[in-house]
PDB file of C-alpha atoms in Angstrom:
ATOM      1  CA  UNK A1178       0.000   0.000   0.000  1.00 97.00           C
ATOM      2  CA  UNK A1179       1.210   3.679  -0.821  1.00 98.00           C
ATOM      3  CA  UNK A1180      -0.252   6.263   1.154  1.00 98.00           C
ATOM      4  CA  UNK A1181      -0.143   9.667  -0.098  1.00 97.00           C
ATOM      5  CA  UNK A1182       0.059  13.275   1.513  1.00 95.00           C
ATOM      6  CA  UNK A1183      -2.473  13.210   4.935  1.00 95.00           C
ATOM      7  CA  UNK A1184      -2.806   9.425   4.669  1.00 96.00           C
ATOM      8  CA  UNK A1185       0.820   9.378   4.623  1.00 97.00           C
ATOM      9  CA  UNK A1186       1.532  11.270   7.517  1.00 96.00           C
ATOM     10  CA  UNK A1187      -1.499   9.596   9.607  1.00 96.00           C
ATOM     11  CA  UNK A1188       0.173   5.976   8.874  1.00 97.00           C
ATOM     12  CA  UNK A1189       3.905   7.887   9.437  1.00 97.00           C
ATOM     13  CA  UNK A1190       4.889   5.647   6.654  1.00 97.00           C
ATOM     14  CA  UNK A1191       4.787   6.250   2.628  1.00 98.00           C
ATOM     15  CA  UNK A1192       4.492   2.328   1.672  1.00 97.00           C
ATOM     16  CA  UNK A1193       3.639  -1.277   3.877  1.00 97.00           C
ATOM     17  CA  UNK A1194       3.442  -4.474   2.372  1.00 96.00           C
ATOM     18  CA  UNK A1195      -0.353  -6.187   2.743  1.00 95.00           C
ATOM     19  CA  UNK A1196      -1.904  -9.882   2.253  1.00 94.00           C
ATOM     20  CA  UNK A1197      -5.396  -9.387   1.653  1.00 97.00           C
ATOM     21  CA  UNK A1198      -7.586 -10.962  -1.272  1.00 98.00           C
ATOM     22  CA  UNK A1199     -10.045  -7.520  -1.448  1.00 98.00           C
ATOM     23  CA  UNK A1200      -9.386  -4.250  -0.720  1.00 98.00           C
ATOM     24  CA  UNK A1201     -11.829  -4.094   2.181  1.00 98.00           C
ATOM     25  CA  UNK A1202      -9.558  -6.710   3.923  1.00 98.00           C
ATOM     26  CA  UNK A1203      -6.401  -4.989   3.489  1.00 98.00           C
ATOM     27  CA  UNK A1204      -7.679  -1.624   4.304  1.00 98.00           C
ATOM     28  CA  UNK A1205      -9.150  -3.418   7.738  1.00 97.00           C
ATOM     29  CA  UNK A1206      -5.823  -4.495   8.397  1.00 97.00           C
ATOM     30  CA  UNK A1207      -4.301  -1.434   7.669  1.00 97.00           C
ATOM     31  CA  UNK A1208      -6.748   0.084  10.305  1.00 97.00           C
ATOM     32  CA  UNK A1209      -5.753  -2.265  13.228  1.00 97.00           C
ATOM     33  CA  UNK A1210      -2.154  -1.895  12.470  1.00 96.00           C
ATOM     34  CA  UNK A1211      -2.191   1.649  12.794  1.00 97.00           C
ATOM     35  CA  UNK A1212      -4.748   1.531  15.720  1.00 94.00           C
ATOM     36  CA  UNK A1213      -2.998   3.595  17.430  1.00 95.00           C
ATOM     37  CA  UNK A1214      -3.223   6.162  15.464  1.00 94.00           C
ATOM     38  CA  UNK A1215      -7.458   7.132  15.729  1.00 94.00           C
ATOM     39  CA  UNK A1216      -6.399   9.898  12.556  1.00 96.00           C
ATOM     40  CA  UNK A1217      -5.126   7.404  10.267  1.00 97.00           C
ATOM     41  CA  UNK A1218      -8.839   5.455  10.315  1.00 96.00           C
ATOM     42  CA  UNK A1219     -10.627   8.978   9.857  1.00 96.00           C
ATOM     43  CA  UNK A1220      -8.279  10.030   7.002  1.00 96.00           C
ATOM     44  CA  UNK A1221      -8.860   6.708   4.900  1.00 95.00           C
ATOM     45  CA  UNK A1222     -12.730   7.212   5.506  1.00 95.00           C
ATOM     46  CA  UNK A1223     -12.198  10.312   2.815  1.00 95.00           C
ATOM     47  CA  UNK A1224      -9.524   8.960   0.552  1.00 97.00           C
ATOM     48  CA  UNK A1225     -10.107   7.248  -2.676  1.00 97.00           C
ATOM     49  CA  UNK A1226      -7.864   4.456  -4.028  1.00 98.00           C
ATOM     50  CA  UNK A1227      -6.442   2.771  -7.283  1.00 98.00           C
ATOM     51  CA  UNK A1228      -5.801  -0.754  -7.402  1.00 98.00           C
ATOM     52  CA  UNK A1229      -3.097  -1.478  -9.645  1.00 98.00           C
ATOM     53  CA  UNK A1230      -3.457   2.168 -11.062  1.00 97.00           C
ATOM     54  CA  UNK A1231      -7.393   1.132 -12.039  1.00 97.00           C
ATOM     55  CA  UNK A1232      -9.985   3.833  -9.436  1.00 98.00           C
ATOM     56  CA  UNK A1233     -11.760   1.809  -7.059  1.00 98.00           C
ATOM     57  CA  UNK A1234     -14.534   4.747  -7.398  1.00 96.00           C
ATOM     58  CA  UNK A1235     -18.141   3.428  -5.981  1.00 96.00           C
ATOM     59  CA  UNK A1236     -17.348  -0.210  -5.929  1.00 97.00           C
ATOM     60  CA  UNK A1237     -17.529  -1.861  -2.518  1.00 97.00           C
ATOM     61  CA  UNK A1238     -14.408  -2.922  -1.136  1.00 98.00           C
ATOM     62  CA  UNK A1239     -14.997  -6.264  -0.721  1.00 98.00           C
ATOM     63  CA  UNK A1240     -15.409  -6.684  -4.385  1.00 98.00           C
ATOM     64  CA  UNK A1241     -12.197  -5.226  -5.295  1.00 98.00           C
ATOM     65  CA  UNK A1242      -9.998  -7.958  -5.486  1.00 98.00           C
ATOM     66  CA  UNK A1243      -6.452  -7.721  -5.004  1.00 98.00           C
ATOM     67  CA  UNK A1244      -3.752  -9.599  -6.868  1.00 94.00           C
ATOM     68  CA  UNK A1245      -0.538 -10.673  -5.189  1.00 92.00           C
ATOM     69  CA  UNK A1246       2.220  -8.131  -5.623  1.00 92.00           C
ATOM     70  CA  UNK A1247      -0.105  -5.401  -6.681  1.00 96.00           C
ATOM     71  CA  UNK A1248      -0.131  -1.492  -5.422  1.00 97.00           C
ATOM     72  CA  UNK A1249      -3.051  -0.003  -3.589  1.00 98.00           C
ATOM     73  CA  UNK A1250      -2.252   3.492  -3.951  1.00 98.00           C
ATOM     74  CA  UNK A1251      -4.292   5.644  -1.187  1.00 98.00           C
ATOM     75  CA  UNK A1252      -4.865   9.193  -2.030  1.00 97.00           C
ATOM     76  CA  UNK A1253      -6.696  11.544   0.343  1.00 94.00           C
ATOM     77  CA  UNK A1254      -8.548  14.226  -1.108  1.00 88.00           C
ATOM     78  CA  UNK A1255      -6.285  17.102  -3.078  1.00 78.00           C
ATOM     79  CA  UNK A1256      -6.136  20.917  -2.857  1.00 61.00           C
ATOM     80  CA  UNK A1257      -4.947  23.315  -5.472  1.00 58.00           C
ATOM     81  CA  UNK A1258      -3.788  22.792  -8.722  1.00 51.00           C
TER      82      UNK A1258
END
């Protein structure tokens, strides 16, 4: 998983391996591994994500499946231009 700009500094960590067949799973585990940090679980609640550089957009999570060695890329929302 890549975490960018407020994601990144909620996790306090750009990228983190994850084993996780759908993207609800490995954001869940994301969640508890980071549980100690209550910001990182309200930050991901407004980011998007691309799975292997395809948007997730509407789709529930637990129908995005994830392949092994693939990139989640989480990307809070931007600013500016």
């Amino acid at each position: 998983m890549r975490y960018w700009a407020a994601a990144k500094a909620a996790a306090q960590t750009a990228e983190e391996p994850y084993e996780a067949a759908t993207l609800a799973e490995a954001l869940e585990a994301a969640r508890q591994r980071h549980g100690a940090r209550p910001e990182f679980a309200r930050v991901l609640l407004r980011c998007s994500f691309l799975v292997d550089g395809d948007p997730v957009g509407t789709r529930g999570h637990d129908t995005v499946t994830l392949a092994e060695g693939g990139t989640v890329e989480v990307l809070p929302p931007f600013a500016g231009g």
